[in-house]
Amino acid sequence: MSIRHGLLALLERGPRYGSQLRTEFESRTGSTWPLNVGQVYTTLSRLERDGLVAQDAEDDQGHSLYSISDEGRAELRNWFETPVDRSSPPRDELAIKLAMAVGAPGVDIRAVIQSQRHHTVKAMQDYTRLKAQALTDAPTNRDEVAWLLVLEQLIFQAEAEARWLDHCEARLVRLARAAATEPEAKTSAPGPARTAKARARR
């Protein structure tokens, strides 16, 4: 997730100091991706180094205020206009776990799937309850609308993950049935075709 661009978007509304940016970022995203102040100031330092923000004033309490530069605005516009790149997806722990569980000795992959499905469905139910609460009163400001969008994305993501887990389990069942119906391997030496297939699998 681009914290860098999220901070630029908040700074476009006017000068802000670090903890203020953290509070507004978490308010906009419903604290889905909590930040610590150190992370915010580290990002601000990099933005200042790259000429995208400037530290040029203080408020009445002595907080250093950061302002977005013209280069920062151009960077932000480019971020909004450019689709998120999906050609190099981030590593997904669940996909890696299931990939490694296939054929792993002593691992019941179907139990792994069922455990994850239970967790995913519970998360989806929790998100749905939060959405219902958010819709009790119609969203009235930009932070409430933004939180609702984030919440709905989490619901759709959980639904997709649950469907994928169902698909994984169904595939494993089909493979197990196919393996059970295969004739037992002969004890004689394998023929050329079988030997070639075995080599191809290596």
Tab-separated table of C-alpha atoms in Angstrom:
chain	number	residue	atom	x	y	z
A	1	MET	CA	0.000	0.000	0.000
A	2	SER	CA	1.305	3.449	-0.888
A	3	ILE	CA	1.601	5.382	2.354
A	4	ARG	CA	3.704	7.855	0.398
A	5	HIS	CA	0.863	8.805	-1.921
A	6	GLY	CA	-1.726	8.663	0.839
A	7	LEU	CA	0.193	11.336	2.751
A	8	LEU	CA	0.527	13.449	-0.385
A	9	ALA	CA	-3.244	13.267	-0.884
A	10	LEU	CA	-3.824	14.511	2.665
A	11	LEU	CA	-1.248	17.279	2.306
A	12	GLU	CA	-2.971	18.547	-0.828
A	13	ARG	CA	-5.781	19.704	1.488
A	14	GLY	CA	-3.329	21.944	3.338
A	15	PRO	CA	-0.232	21.857	5.583
A	16	ARG	CA	-0.172	19.115	8.214
A	17	TYR	CA	2.216	17.817	10.881
A	18	GLY	CA	3.150	14.165	11.363
A	19	SER	CA	0.750	12.942	14.053
A	20	GLN	CA	-2.066	14.891	12.392
A	21	LEU	CA	-1.383	13.046	9.136
A	22	ARG	CA	-1.412	9.723	10.958
A	23	THR	CA	-4.765	10.499	12.590
A	24	GLU	CA	-6.334	11.608	9.301
A	25	PHE	CA	-4.924	8.627	7.390
A	26	GLU	CA	-6.373	6.181	9.926
A	27	SER	CA	-9.680	8.042	10.006
A	28	ARG	CA	-9.949	7.873	6.220
A	29	THR	CA	-9.206	4.130	6.116
A	30	GLY	CA	-11.010	3.127	9.303
A	31	SER	CA	-7.684	2.151	10.937
A	32	THR	CA	-7.497	-0.816	8.564
A	33	TRP	CA	-3.801	-0.084	8.003
A	34	PRO	CA	-2.616	1.580	11.236
A	35	LEU	CA	0.498	3.730	11.077
A	36	ASN	CA	2.928	4.746	13.764
A	37	VAL	CA	4.308	8.269	13.976
A	38	GLY	CA	7.831	7.084	13.200
A	39	GLN	CA	6.634	5.547	9.947
A	40	VAL	CA	4.896	8.792	8.999
A	41	TYR	CA	7.948	10.952	9.691
A	42	THR	CA	10.241	8.535	7.858
A	43	THR	CA	7.977	8.775	4.818
A	44	LEU	CA	7.817	12.570	5.111
A	45	SER	CA	11.623	12.744	5.201
A	46	ARG	CA	11.808	10.759	1.980
A	47	LEU	CA	9.161	12.921	0.355
A	48	GLU	CA	11.121	16.025	1.398
A	49	ARG	CA	14.332	14.497	0.043
A	50	ASP	CA	12.588	13.867	-3.285
A	51	GLY	CA	11.274	17.411	-3.458
A	52	LEU	CA	7.620	16.401	-3.142
A	53	VAL	CA	6.967	18.148	0.177
A	54	ALA	CA	8.599	21.014	2.056
A	55	GLN	CA	8.869	21.778	5.767
A	56	ASP	CA	8.464	25.527	5.946
A	57	ALA	CA	6.320	26.547	8.883
A	58	GLU	CA	5.176	25.786	12.435
A	59	ASP	CA	1.765	25.948	14.041
A	60	ASP	CA	0.961	27.688	17.346
A	61	GLN	CA	2.027	24.592	19.312
A	62	GLY	CA	5.419	24.415	17.584
A	63	HIS	CA	4.609	21.460	15.320
A	64	SER	CA	6.599	21.433	12.086
A	65	LEU	CA	4.151	21.686	9.197
A	66	TYR	CA	4.697	19.968	5.859
A	67	SER	CA	3.310	21.330	2.590
A	68	ILE	CA	3.005	19.607	-0.766
A	69	SER	CA	5.122	21.042	-3.593
A	70	ASP	CA	4.227	21.442	-7.271
A	71	GLU	CA	6.272	18.301	-7.952
A	72	GLY	CA	4.287	16.527	-5.233
A	73	ARG	CA	1.011	17.535	-6.848
A	74	ALA	CA	2.228	16.220	-10.196
A	75	GLU	CA	3.252	12.955	-8.537
A	76	LEU	CA	-0.153	12.677	-6.874
A	77	ARG	CA	-2.035	13.349	-10.131
A	78	ASN	CA	0.035	10.680	-11.854
A	79	TRP	CA	-0.760	8.201	-9.055
A	80	PHE	CA	-4.491	8.826	-9.357
A	81	GLU	CA	-4.399	8.500	-13.152
A	82	THR	CA	-2.224	5.355	-13.332
A	83	PRO	CA	-3.847	1.930	-12.755
A	84	VAL	CA	-2.452	-0.126	-9.878
A	85	ASP	CA	0.027	-2.601	-11.372
A	86	ARG	CA	-1.131	-6.205	-11.018
A	87	SER	CA	1.619	-7.755	-13.163
A	88	SER	CA	3.813	-8.277	-10.073
A	89	PRO	CA	1.339	-9.145	-7.301
A	90	PRO	CA	2.554	-8.989	-3.698
A	91	ARG	CA	3.368	-12.273	-1.993
A	92	ASP	CA	0.256	-13.813	-0.511
A	93	GLU	CA	0.946	-15.842	2.625
A	94	LEU	CA	-2.123	-18.033	2.207
A	95	ALA	CA	-1.315	-18.966	-1.395
A	96	ILE	CA	2.278	-19.765	-0.407
A	97	LYS	CA	1.090	-21.829	2.576
A	98	LEU	CA	-1.239	-23.975	0.463
A	99	ALA	CA	1.360	-24.374	-2.289
A	100	MET	CA	3.877	-25.638	0.275
A	101	ALA	CA	1.298	-27.841	2.001
A	102	VAL	CA	0.668	-29.854	-1.188
A	103	GLY	CA	2.459	-33.133	-0.629
A	104	ALA	CA	4.145	-31.974	2.576
A	105	PRO	CA	4.629	-34.972	4.897
A	106	GLY	CA	2.311	-35.018	7.881
A	107	VAL	CA	0.195	-32.084	6.659
A	108	ASP	CA	-3.544	-32.499	6.089
A	109	ILE	CA	-4.051	-29.792	3.485
A	110	ARG	CA	-7.836	-30.114	3.653
A	111	ALA	CA	-7.663	-29.357	7.383
A	112	VAL	CA	-5.525	-26.314	6.582
A	113	ILE	CA	-8.155	-25.151	4.082
A	114	GLN	CA	-11.047	-25.715	6.483
A	115	SER	CA	-9.295	-23.818	9.261
A	116	GLN	CA	-8.601	-20.876	6.956
A	117	ARG	CA	-12.149	-20.931	5.571
A	118	HIS	CA	-13.544	-20.663	9.115
A	119	HIS	CA	-11.316	-17.653	9.792
A	120	THR	CA	-12.128	-16.005	6.444
A	121	VAL	CA	-15.894	-16.426	6.820
A	122	LYS	CA	-15.757	-15.010	10.355
A	123	ALA	CA	-13.794	-11.997	9.106
A	124	MET	CA	-16.342	-11.502	6.310
A	125	GLN	CA	-19.191	-11.596	8.847
A	126	ASP	CA	-17.392	-9.072	11.056
A	127	TYR	CA	-16.853	-6.730	8.100
A	128	THR	CA	-20.498	-7.097	7.103
A	129	ARG	CA	-21.621	-6.143	10.611
A	130	LEU	CA	-19.372	-3.079	10.494
A	131	LYS	CA	-20.862	-2.132	7.142
A	132	ALA	CA	-24.390	-2.462	8.539
A	133	GLN	CA	-23.423	-0.180	11.428
A	134	ALA	CA	-21.880	2.325	9.023
A	135	LEU	CA	-25.063	2.391	6.966
A	136	THR	CA	-27.368	2.853	9.959
A	137	ASP	CA	-26.869	6.553	9.370
A	138	ALA	CA	-26.056	7.569	5.825
A	139	PRO	CA	-22.395	8.626	5.444
A	140	THR	CA	-22.216	12.385	5.846
A	141	ASN	CA	-18.552	13.255	5.284
A	142	ARG	CA	-15.618	12.168	3.168
A	143	ASP	CA	-14.007	10.075	5.916
A	144	GLU	CA	-17.183	8.037	6.406
A	145	VAL	CA	-17.567	7.483	2.655
A	146	ALA	CA	-13.892	6.520	2.333
A	147	TRP	CA	-14.163	4.047	5.245
A	148	LEU	CA	-17.243	2.491	3.647
A	149	LEU	CA	-15.353	1.972	0.369
A	150	VAL	CA	-12.445	0.329	2.216
A	151	LEU	CA	-14.835	-1.839	4.216
A	152	GLU	CA	-16.645	-3.039	1.099
A	153	GLN	CA	-13.319	-3.894	-0.534
A	154	LEU	CA	-12.460	-6.046	2.493
A	155	ILE	CA	-15.827	-7.812	2.210
A	156	PHE	CA	-15.367	-8.530	-1.508
A	157	GLN	CA	-11.814	-9.718	-0.858
A	158	ALA	CA	-12.980	-12.109	1.886
A	159	GLU	CA	-15.772	-13.428	-0.364
A	160	ALA	CA	-13.283	-14.082	-3.162
A	161	GLU	CA	-10.908	-15.839	-0.770
A	162	ALA	CA	-13.714	-18.085	0.523
A	163	ARG	CA	-14.651	-19.037	-3.059
A	164	TRP	CA	-11.001	-19.758	-3.869
A	165	LEU	CA	-10.689	-22.017	-0.815
A	166	ASP	CA	-13.814	-23.915	-1.950
A	167	HIS	CA	-12.200	-24.308	-5.358
A	168	CYS	CA	-8.935	-25.578	-3.827
A	169	GLU	CA	-10.763	-28.184	-1.761
A	170	ALA	CA	-12.821	-29.336	-4.757
A	171	ARG	CA	-9.679	-29.715	-6.845
A	172	LEU	CA	-7.987	-31.778	-4.145
A	173	VAL	CA	-11.048	-34.044	-3.938
A	174	ARG	CA	-10.986	-34.587	-7.718
A	175	LEU	CA	-7.264	-35.356	-7.671
A	176	ALA	CA	-7.703	-37.803	-4.805
A	177	ARG	CA	-10.492	-39.617	-6.659
A	178	ALA	CA	-8.435	-39.764	-9.845
A	179	ALA	CA	-5.472	-41.179	-7.940
A	180	ALA	CA	-7.703	-43.796	-6.293
A	181	THR	CA	-8.977	-45.052	-9.670
A	182	GLU	CA	-5.540	-45.334	-11.305
A	183	PRO	CA	-4.324	-48.933	-11.761
A	184	GLU	CA	-1.584	-50.011	-9.398
A	185	ALA	CA	1.922	-49.669	-10.781
A	186	LYS	CA	3.387	-52.881	-12.130
A	187	THR	CA	6.402	-54.328	-10.394
A	188	SER	CA	8.176	-54.883	-13.688
A	189	ALA	CA	10.588	-52.346	-15.074
A	190	PRO	CA	8.831	-49.289	-16.525
A	191	GLY	CA	8.494	-49.021	-20.258
A	192	PRO	CA	10.059	-46.269	-22.345
A	193	ALA	CA	6.933	-44.094	-22.364
A	194	ARG	CA	6.529	-44.261	-18.557
A	195	THR	CA	10.241	-43.594	-18.075
A	196	ALA	CA	10.024	-40.524	-20.318
A	197	LYS	CA	7.048	-39.195	-18.357
A	198	ALA	CA	8.892	-39.709	-15.077
A	199	ARG	CA	11.857	-37.781	-16.396
A	200	ALA	CA	9.569	-34.985	-17.587
A	201	ARG	CA	8.181	-34.602	-14.073
A	202	ARG	CA	11.625	-34.059	-12.565
